[in-house]
Coordinates of C-alpha atoms in Angstrom, one line a residue:
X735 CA 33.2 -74.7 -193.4
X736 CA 36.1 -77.1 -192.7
X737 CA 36.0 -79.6 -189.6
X738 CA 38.9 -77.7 -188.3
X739 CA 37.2 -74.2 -188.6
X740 CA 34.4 -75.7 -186.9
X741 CA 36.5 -77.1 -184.2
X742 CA 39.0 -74.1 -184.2
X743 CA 34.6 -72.3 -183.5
X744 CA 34.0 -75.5 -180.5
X745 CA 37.2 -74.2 -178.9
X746 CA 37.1 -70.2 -179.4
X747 CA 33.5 -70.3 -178.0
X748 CA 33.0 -72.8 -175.5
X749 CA 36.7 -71.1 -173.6
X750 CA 35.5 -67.1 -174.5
X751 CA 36.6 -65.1 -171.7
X752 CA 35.2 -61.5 -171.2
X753 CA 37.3 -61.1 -167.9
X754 CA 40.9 -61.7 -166.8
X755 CA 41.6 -65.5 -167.6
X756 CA 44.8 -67.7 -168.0
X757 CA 45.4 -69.9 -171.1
X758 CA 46.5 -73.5 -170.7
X759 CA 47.0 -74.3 -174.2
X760 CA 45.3 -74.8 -177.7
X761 CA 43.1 -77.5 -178.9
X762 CA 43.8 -80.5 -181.0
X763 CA 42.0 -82.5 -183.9
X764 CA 42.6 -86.0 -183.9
X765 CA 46.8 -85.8 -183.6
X766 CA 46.9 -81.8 -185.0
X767 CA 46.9 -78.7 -183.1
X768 CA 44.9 -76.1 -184.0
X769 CA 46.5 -72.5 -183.5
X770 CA 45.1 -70.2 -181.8
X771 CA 42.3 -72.2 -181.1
X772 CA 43.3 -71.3 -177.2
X773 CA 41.8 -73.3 -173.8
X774 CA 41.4 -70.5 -171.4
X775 CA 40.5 -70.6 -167.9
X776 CA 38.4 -67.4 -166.6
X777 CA 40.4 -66.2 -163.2
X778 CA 36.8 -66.2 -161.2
X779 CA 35.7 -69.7 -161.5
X780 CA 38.9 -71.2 -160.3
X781 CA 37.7 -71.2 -157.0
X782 CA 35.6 -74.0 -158.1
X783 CA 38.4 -76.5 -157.3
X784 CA 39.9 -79.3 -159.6
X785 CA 41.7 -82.1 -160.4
X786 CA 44.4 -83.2 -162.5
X787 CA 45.3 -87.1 -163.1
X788 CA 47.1 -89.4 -165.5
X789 CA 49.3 -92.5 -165.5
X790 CA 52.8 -92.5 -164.6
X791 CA 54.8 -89.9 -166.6
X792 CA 52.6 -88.3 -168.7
X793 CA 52.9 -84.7 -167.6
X794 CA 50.4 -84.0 -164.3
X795 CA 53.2 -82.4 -162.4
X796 CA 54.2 -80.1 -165.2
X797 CA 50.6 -79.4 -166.0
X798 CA 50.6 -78.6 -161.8
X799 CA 53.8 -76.2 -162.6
X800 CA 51.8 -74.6 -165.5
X801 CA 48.9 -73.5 -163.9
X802 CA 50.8 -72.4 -160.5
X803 CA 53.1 -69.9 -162.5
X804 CA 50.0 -68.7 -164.7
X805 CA 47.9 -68.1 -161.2
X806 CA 51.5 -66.4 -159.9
X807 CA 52.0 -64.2 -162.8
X808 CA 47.8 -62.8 -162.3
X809 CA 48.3 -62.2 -158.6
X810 CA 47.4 -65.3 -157.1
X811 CA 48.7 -67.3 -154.0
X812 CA 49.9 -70.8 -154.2
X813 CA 50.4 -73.4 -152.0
X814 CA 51.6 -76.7 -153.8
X815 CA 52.4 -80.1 -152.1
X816 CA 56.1 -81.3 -153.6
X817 CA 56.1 -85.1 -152.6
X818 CA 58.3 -86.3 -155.7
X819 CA 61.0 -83.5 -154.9
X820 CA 60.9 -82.0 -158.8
X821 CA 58.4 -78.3 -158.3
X822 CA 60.9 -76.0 -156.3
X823 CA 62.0 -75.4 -159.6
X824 CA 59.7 -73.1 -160.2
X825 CA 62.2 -70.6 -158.4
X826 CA 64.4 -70.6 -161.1
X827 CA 63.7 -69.5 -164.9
X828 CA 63.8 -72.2 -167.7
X829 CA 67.1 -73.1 -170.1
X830 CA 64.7 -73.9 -173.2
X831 CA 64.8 -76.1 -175.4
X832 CA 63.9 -76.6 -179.2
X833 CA 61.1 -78.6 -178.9
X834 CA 59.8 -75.8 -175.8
X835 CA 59.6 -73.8 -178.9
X836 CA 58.1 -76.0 -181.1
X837 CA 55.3 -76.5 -179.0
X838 CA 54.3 -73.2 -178.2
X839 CA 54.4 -72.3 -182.5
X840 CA 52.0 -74.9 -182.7
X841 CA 49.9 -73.3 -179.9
X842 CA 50.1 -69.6 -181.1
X843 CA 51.3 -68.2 -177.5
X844 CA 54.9 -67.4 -177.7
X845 CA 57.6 -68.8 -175.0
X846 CA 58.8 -66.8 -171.9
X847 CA 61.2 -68.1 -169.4
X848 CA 60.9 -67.1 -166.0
X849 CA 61.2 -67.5 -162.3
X850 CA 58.8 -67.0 -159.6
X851 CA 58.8 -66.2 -155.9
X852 CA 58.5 -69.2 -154.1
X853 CA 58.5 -69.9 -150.2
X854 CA 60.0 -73.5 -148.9
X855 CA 57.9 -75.4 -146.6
X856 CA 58.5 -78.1 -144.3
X857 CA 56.5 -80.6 -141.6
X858 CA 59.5 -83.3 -141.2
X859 CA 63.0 -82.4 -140.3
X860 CA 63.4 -80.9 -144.2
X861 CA 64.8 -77.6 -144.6
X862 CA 62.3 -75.1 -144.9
X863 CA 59.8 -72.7 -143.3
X864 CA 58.8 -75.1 -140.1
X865 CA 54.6 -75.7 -139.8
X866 CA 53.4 -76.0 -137.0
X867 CA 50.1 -76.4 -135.1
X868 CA 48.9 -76.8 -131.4
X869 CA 47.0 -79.4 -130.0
X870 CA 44.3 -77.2 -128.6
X871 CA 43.8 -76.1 -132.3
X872 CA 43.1 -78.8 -133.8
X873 CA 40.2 -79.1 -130.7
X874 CA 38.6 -82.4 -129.7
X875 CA 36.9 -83.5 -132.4
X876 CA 38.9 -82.8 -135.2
X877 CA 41.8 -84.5 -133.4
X878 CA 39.3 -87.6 -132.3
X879 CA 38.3 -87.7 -136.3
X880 CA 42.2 -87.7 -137.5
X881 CA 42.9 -90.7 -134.5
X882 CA 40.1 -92.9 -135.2
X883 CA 38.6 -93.0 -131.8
X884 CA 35.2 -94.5 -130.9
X885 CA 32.8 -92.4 -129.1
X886 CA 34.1 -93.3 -125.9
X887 CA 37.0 -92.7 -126.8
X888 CA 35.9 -89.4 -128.0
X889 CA 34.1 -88.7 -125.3
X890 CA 37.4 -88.8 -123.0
X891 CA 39.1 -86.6 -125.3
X892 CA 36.9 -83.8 -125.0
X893 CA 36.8 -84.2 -121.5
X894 CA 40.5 -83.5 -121.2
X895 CA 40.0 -80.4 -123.3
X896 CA 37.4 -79.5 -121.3
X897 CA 39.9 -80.0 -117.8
X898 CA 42.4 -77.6 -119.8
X899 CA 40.1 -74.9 -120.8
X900 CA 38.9 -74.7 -116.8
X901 CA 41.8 -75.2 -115.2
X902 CA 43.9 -72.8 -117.8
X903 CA 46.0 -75.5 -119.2
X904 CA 47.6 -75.3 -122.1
X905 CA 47.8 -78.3 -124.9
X906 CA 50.2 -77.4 -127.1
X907 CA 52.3 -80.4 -128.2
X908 CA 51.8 -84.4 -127.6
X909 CA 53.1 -84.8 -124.7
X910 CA 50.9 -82.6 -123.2
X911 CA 48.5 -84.4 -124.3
X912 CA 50.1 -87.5 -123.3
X913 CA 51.2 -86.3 -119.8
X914 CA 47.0 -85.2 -119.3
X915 CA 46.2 -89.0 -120.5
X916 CA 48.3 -90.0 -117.8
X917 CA 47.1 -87.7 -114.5
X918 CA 43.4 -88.8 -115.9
X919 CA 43.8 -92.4 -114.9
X920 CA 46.3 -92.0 -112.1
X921 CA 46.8 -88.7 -109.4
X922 CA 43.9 -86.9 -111.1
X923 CA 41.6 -89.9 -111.5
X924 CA 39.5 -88.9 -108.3
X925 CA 39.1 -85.3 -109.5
X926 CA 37.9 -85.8 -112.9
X927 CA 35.3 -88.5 -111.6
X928 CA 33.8 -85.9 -109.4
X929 CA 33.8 -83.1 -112.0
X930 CA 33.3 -84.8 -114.9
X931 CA 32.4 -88.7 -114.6
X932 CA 35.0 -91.6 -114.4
X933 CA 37.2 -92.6 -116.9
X934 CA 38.4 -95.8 -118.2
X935 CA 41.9 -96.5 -118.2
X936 CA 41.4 -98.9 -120.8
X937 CA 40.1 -96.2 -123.1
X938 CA 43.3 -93.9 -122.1
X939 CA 45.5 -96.5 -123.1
X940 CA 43.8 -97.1 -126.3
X941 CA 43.7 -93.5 -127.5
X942 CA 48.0 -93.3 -125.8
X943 CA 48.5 -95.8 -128.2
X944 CA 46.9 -94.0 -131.5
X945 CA 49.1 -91.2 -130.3
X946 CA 52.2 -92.9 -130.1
X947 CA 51.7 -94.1 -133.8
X948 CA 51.3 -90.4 -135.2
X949 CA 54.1 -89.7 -133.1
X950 CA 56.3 -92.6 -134.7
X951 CA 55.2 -90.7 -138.2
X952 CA 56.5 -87.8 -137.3
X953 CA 54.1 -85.7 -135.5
X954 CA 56.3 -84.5 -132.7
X955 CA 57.8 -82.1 -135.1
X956 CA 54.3 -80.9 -136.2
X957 CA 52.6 -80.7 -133.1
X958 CA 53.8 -77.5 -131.2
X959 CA 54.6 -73.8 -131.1
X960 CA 55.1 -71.6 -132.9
X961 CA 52.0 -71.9 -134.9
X962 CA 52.0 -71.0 -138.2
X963 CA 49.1 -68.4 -139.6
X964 CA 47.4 -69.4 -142.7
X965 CA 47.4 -65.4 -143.9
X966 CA 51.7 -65.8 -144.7
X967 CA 50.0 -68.4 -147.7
X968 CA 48.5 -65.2 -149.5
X969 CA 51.6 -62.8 -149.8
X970 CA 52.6 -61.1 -153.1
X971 CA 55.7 -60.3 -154.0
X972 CA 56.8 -56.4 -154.9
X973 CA 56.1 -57.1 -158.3
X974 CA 52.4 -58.1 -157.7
X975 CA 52.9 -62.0 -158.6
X976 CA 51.5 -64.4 -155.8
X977 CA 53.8 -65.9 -153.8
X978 CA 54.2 -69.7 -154.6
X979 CA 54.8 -71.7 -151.0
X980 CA 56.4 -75.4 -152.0
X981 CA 55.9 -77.6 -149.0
X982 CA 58.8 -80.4 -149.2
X983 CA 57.3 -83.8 -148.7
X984 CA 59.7 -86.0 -150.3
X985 CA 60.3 -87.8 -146.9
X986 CA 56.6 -88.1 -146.1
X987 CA 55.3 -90.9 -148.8
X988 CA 55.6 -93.4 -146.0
X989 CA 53.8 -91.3 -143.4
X990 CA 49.9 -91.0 -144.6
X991 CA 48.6 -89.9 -141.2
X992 CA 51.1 -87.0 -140.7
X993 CA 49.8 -86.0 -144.4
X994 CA 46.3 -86.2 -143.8
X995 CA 46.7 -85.2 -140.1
X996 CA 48.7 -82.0 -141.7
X997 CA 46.0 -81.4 -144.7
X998 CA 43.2 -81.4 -142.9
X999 CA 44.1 -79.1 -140.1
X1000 CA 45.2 -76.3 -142.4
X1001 CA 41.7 -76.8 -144.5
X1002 CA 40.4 -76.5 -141.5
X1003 CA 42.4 -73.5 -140.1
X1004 CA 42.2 -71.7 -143.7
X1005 CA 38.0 -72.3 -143.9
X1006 CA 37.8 -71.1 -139.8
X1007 CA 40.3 -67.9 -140.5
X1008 CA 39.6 -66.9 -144.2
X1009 CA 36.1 -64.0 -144.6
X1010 CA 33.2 -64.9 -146.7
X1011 CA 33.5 -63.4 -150.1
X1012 CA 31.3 -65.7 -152.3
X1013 CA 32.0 -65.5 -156.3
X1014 CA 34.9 -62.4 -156.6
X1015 CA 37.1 -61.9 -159.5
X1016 CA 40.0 -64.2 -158.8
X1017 CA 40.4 -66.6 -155.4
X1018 CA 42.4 -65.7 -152.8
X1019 CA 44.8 -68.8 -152.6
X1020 CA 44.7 -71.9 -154.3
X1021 CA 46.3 -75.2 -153.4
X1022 CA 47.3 -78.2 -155.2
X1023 CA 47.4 -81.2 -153.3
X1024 CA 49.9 -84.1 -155.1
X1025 CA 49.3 -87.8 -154.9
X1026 CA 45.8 -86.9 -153.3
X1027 CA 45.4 -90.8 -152.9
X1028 CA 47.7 -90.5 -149.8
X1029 CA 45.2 -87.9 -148.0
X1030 CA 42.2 -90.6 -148.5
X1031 CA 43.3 -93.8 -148.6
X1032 CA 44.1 -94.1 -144.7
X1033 CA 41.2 -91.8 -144.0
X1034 CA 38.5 -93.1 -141.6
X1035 CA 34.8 -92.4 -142.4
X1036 CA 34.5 -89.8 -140.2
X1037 CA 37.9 -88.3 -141.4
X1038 CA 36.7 -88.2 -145.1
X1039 CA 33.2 -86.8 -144.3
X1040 CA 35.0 -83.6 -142.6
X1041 CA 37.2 -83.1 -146.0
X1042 CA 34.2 -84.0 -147.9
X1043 CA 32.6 -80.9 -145.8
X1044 CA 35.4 -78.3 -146.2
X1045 CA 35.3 -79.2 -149.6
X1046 CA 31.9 -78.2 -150.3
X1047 CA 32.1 -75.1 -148.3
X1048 CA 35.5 -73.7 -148.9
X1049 CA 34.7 -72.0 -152.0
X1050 CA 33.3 -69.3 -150.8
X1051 CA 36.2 -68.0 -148.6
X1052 CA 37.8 -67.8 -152.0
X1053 CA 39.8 -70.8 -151.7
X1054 CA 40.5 -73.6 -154.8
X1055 CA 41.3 -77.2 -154.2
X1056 CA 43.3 -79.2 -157.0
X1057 CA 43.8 -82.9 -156.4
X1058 CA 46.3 -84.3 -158.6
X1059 CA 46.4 -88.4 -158.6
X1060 CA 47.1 -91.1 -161.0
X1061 CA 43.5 -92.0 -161.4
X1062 CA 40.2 -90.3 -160.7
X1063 CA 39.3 -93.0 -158.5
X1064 CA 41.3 -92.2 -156.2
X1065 CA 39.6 -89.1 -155.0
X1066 CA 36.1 -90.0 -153.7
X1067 CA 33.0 -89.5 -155.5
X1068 CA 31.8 -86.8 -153.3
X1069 CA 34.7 -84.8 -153.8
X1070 CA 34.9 -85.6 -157.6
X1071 CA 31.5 -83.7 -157.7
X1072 CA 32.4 -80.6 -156.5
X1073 CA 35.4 -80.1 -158.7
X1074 CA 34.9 -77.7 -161.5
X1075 CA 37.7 -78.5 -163.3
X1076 CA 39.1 -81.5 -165.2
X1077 CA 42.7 -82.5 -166.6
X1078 CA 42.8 -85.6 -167.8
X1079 CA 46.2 -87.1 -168.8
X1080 CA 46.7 -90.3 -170.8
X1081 CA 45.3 -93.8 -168.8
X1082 CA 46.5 -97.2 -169.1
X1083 CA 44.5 -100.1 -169.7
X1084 CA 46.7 -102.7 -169.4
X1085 CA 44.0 -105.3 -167.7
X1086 CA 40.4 -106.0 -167.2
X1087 CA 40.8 -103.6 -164.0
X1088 CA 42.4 -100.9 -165.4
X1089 CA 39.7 -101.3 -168.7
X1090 CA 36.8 -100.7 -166.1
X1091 CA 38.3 -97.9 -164.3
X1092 CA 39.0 -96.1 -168.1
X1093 CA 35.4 -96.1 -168.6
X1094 CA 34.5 -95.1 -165.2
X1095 CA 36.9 -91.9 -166.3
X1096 CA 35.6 -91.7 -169.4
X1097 CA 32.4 -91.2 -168.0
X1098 CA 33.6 -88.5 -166.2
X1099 CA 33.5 -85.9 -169.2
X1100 CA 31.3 -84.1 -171.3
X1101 CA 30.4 -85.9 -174.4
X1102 CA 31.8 -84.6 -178.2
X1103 CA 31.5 -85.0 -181.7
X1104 CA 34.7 -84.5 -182.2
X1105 CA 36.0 -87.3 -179.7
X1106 CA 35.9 -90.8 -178.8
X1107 CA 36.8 -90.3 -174.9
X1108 CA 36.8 -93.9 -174.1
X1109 CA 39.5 -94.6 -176.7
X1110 CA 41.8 -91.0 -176.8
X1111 CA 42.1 -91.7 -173.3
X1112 CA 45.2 -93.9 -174.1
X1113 CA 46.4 -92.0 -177.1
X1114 CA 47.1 -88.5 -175.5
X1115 CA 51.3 -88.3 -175.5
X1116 CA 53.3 -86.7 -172.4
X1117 CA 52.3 -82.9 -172.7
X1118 CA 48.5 -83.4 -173.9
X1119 CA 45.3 -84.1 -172.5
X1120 CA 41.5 -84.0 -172.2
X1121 CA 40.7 -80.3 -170.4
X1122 CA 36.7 -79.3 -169.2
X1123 CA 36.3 -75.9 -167.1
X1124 CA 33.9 -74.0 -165.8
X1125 CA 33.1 -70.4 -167.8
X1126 CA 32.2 -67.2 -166.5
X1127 CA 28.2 -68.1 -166.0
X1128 CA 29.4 -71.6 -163.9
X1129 CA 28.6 -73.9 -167.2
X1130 CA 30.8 -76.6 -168.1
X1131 CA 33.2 -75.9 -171.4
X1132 CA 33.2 -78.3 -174.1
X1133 CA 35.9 -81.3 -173.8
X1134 CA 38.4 -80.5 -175.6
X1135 CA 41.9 -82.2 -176.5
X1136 CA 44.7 -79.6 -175.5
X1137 CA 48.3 -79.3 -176.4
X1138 CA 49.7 -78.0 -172.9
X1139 CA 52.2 -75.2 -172.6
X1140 CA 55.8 -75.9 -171.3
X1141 CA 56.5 -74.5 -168.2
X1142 CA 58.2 -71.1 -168.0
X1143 CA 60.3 -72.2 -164.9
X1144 CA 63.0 -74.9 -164.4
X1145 CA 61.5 -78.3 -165.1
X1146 CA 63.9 -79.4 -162.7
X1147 CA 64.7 -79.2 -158.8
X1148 CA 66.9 -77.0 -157.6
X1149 CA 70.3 -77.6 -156.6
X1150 CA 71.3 -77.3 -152.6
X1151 CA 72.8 -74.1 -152.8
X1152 CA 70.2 -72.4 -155.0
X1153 CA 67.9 -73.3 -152.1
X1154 CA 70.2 -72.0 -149.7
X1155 CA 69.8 -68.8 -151.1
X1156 CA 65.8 -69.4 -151.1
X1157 CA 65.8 -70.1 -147.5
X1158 CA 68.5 -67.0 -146.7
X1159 CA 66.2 -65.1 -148.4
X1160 CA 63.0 -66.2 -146.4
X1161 CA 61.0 -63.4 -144.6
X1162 CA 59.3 -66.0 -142.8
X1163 CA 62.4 -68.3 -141.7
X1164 CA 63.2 -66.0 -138.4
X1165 CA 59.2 -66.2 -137.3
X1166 CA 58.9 -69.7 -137.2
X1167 CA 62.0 -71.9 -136.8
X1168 CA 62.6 -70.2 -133.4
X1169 CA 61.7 -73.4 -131.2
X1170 CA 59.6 -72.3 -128.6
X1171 CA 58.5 -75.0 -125.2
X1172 CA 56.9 -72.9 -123.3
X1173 CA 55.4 -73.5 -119.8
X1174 CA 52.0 -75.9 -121.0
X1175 CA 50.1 -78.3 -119.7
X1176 CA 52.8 -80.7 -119.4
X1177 CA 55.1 -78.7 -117.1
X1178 CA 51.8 -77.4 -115.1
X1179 CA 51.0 -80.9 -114.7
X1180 CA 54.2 -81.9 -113.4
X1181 CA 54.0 -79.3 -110.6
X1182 CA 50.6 -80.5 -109.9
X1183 CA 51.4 -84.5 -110.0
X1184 CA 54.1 -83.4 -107.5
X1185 CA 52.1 -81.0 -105.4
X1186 CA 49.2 -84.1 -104.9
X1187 CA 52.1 -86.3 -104.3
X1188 CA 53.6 -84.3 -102.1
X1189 CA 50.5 -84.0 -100.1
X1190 CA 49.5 -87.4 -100.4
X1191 CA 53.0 -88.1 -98.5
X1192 CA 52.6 -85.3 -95.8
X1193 CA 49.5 -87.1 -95.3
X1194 CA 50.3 -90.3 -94.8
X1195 CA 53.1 -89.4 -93.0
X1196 CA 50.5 -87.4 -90.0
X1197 CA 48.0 -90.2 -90.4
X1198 CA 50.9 -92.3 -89.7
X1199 CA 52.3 -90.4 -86.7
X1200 CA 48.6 -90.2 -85.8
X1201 CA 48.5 -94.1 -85.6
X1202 CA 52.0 -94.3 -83.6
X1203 CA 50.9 -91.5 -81.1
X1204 CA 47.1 -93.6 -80.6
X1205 CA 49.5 -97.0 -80.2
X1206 CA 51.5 -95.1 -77.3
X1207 CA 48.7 -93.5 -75.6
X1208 CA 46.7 -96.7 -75.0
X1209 CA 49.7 -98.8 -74.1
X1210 CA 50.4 -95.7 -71.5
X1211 CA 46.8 -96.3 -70.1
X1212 CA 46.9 -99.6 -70.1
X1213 CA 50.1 -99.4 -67.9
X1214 CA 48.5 -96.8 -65.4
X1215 CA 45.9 -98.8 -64.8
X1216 CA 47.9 -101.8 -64.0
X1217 CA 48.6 -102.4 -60.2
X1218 CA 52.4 -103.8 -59.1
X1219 CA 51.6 -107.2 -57.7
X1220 CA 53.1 -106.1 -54.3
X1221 CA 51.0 -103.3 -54.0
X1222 CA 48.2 -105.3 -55.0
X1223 CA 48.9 -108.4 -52.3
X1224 CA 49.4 -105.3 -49.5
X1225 CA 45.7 -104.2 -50.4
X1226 CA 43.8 -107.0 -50.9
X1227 CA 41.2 -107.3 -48.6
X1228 CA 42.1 -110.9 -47.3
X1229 CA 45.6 -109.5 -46.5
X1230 CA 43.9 -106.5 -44.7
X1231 CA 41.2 -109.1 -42.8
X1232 CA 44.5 -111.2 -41.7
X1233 CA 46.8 -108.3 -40.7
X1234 CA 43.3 -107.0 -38.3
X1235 CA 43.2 -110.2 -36.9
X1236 CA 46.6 -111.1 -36.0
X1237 CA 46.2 -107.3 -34.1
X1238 CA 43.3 -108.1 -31.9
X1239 CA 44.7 -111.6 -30.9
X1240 CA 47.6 -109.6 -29.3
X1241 CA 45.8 -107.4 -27.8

């Protein structure tokens, strides 16, 4: 038997699928591709989350486009992060292109070009479907956790959710939150210290301050009403393909904590909201989250140990994760654990840094006889790279080299107009981008600061009039009690003695 018939064997085997599956590509010997000799990916482990990374311009976002119209065309749900600006063409079929079809002769899978239903998103002043969440949704400690606050600082936080939830207040938006910071530490000061303990002002102003910087990122657009429900992620469209939901993020690269603030309350929101359903068929949604780094690099201990938590767990509710980054590094080793399945792009090794991070990636992966992983690693060319799965019984696949498919969709944004018509189109536009302020904590606060004011004002005005009527009524006894000196002379008993006397000397 040839080497290539025993690789074309390696391949065939190790990526059997006896269920529904999707195919990726076909593996390569040393610079050849073998035909036919397919990388597929069975549907029911892709709940086991992934990741895809590579240098600069060696193909993860088209690799991202692949496998998001391959879950689309088998029914599945996709929610995909577009921070460069180039995935909403996905709505739109592909021209082709000679070397499209070159590529896929080589693979054995012929070329189709389509289009696929896709859903614009937006957390910034983008157009798009508007997301939005409320403050009292995010809860204390997952809003503490994406601030950064010390357990003081904590502490005061869930104390103000606690006044809201007694006193039916709503937190919807920051300055709710902001406007409760404020009655806390001034008109409300004595009525939280009775109920629930004093509060610093010190520690008010320290937490105001973290929430002025997420505002100054952006978060007054997020934070509010109305709020959108994870379940419009996991439509299908007429013709049965899952609905692929591109959140714009173009404007957000210079706003980490809006990102991460963002990511970690819909994980959240999807793992509270989504049923138990262990290992099914195929997952219920699966969402690729670009340039990852930007979710953990300003993430706070406590901040990465909740998405290291979700992580773990979310699985079961059917959901996959798919981090796609330049380097593995850049996702943390905790995470990197959990992930089931691994595209590796071409690295650079350019210095002694970037040498030691290559065989830290290397590392990563199975080992092979038909590769040298350390060295590939900065042969692959744009289109190709190392691929390890999970099959059906949860066991890793053999490494193998892979010659990706081309995209099916535009490799391309779309023009303005074409997403016009996307947006015109939305059934979700008229549910969400309806602003809505309704009466919350802020504008019940307001009454109340008012009201105590108010009061405080009546009072001091009676304690005052109190005062003034106390002044006059003692000055008025004082008087009374005062004799006129005339009066006083006329009754004095010396006068009286002289007046008796001068009387019986005349008589």
């Amino acid at each position: 038997m040839s080497q290539t018939e025993t690789f074309f064997n390696y391949i065939n085997d190790g990526y059997k699928c006896k269920g529904d599956f999707i195919t990726l590509g076909a593996g390569m010997l040393g610079e050849e591709t073998v035909t036919n000799a397919l990388v597929n990916i069975p549907l029911k482990t892709l709940n086991r989350h992934g990741l895809i990374a590579g240098a600069t311009g060696t193909g993860k976002t088209k690799t991202l486009q692949v496998l998001a119209e391959n879950m689309s065309e088998k029914g599945i749900p996709v929610l995909l992060m577009d921070v460069k600006g180039d995935l909403s063409g996905l709505g739109q079929p592909s021209p082709g292109h000679p070397k499209i079809d070159e590529r896929h002769e080589k693979i054995g899978i012929p070329f189709d070009a389509k289009k696929f239903p896709i859903e614009i998103l937006s957390i910034s002043e983008q157009d798009g479907v508007r997301l939005r969440a409320t403050v009292s949704e995010f809860g204390p400690v997952l809003l503490s956790r994406i601030l950064d606050l010390t357990e003081t600082q904590s502490g005061i936080v869930a104390i103000i959710f606690k006044y809201c939830d007694d006193n039916h207040l709503p937190l919807l938006d920051l300055k709710d939150f902001k406007k409760m910071l404020q009655f806390v530490t001034a008109e409300g000061k004595d009525e939280i210290a009775a109920e629930y303990g004093r509060i610093s002002s010190s520690s008010t102003g320290a937490i105001l301050r973290k929430i002025v910087e997420l505002e100054q990122q952006g978060g007054e657009l997020f934070f509010g009403e109305k709020s959108f429900e994870v379940d419009d992620l996991t439509r299908v469209d007429e013709n049965g393909r899952g609905v692929i939901s591109v959140l714009r993020l173009t404007d957000i690269q210079d706003k980490p904590k809006l990102f991460s603030t963002f990511m970690l309350q819909l994980l959240a929101e999807v793992y509270e909201t989504f049923p138990e359903q262990g290992d099914s068929g195929r997952p219920e949604l699966i969402i690729f989250i670009d340039e990852a780094h930007l979710v953990f690099d300003e993430a706070s201990k406590a901040l990465l140990s909740q998405i290291e938590s979700i992580v773990k767990l979310i699985r079961s509710k059917g959901i996959g994760l798919y981090f796609v980054t330049q380097n593995p590094k850049d996702v943390p080793e905790d995470v990197l654990a959990q992930l089931g399945m691994k595209v590796q792009h071409a690295l650079r090794a350019f210095t002694a840094k970037d040498r030691k991070a290559l065989k830290l990636a290397a590392e990563n992966y199975p080992d092979s006889e038909f590769y040298n992983t350390n060295e590939v690693l900065t042969q692959l060319g744009i289109g190709e790279a190392f691929i390890t799965a999970l099959n059906e019984k949860g066991i890793p696949t053999p490494l193998a080299r892979t010659m990706l498919r081309a995209p099916m969709s535009r490799m391309d944004i779309l023009t303005e107009r074409e997403i016009q018509d996307v947006l015109n189109n939305s059934k979700l536009i008229n549910k969400y981008n309806k602003e809505v302020d309704r009466e919350s904590a802020y504008e019940l606060l307001g009454k109340k600061i008012e009201r105590i004011n108010k009061e405080k004002t009546e009072d001091d005005r009676r304690k005052e009039e109190e005062k003034i009527k106390k002044k006059r009524s003692s000055s008025s006894g004082r008087r009374s009690t005062r004799q006129n000196p005339v009066v006083k002379v006329l009754t004095s008993a010396t006068f009286i003695r002289a007046v008796f006397g001068i009387l019986k000397k005349v008589l």
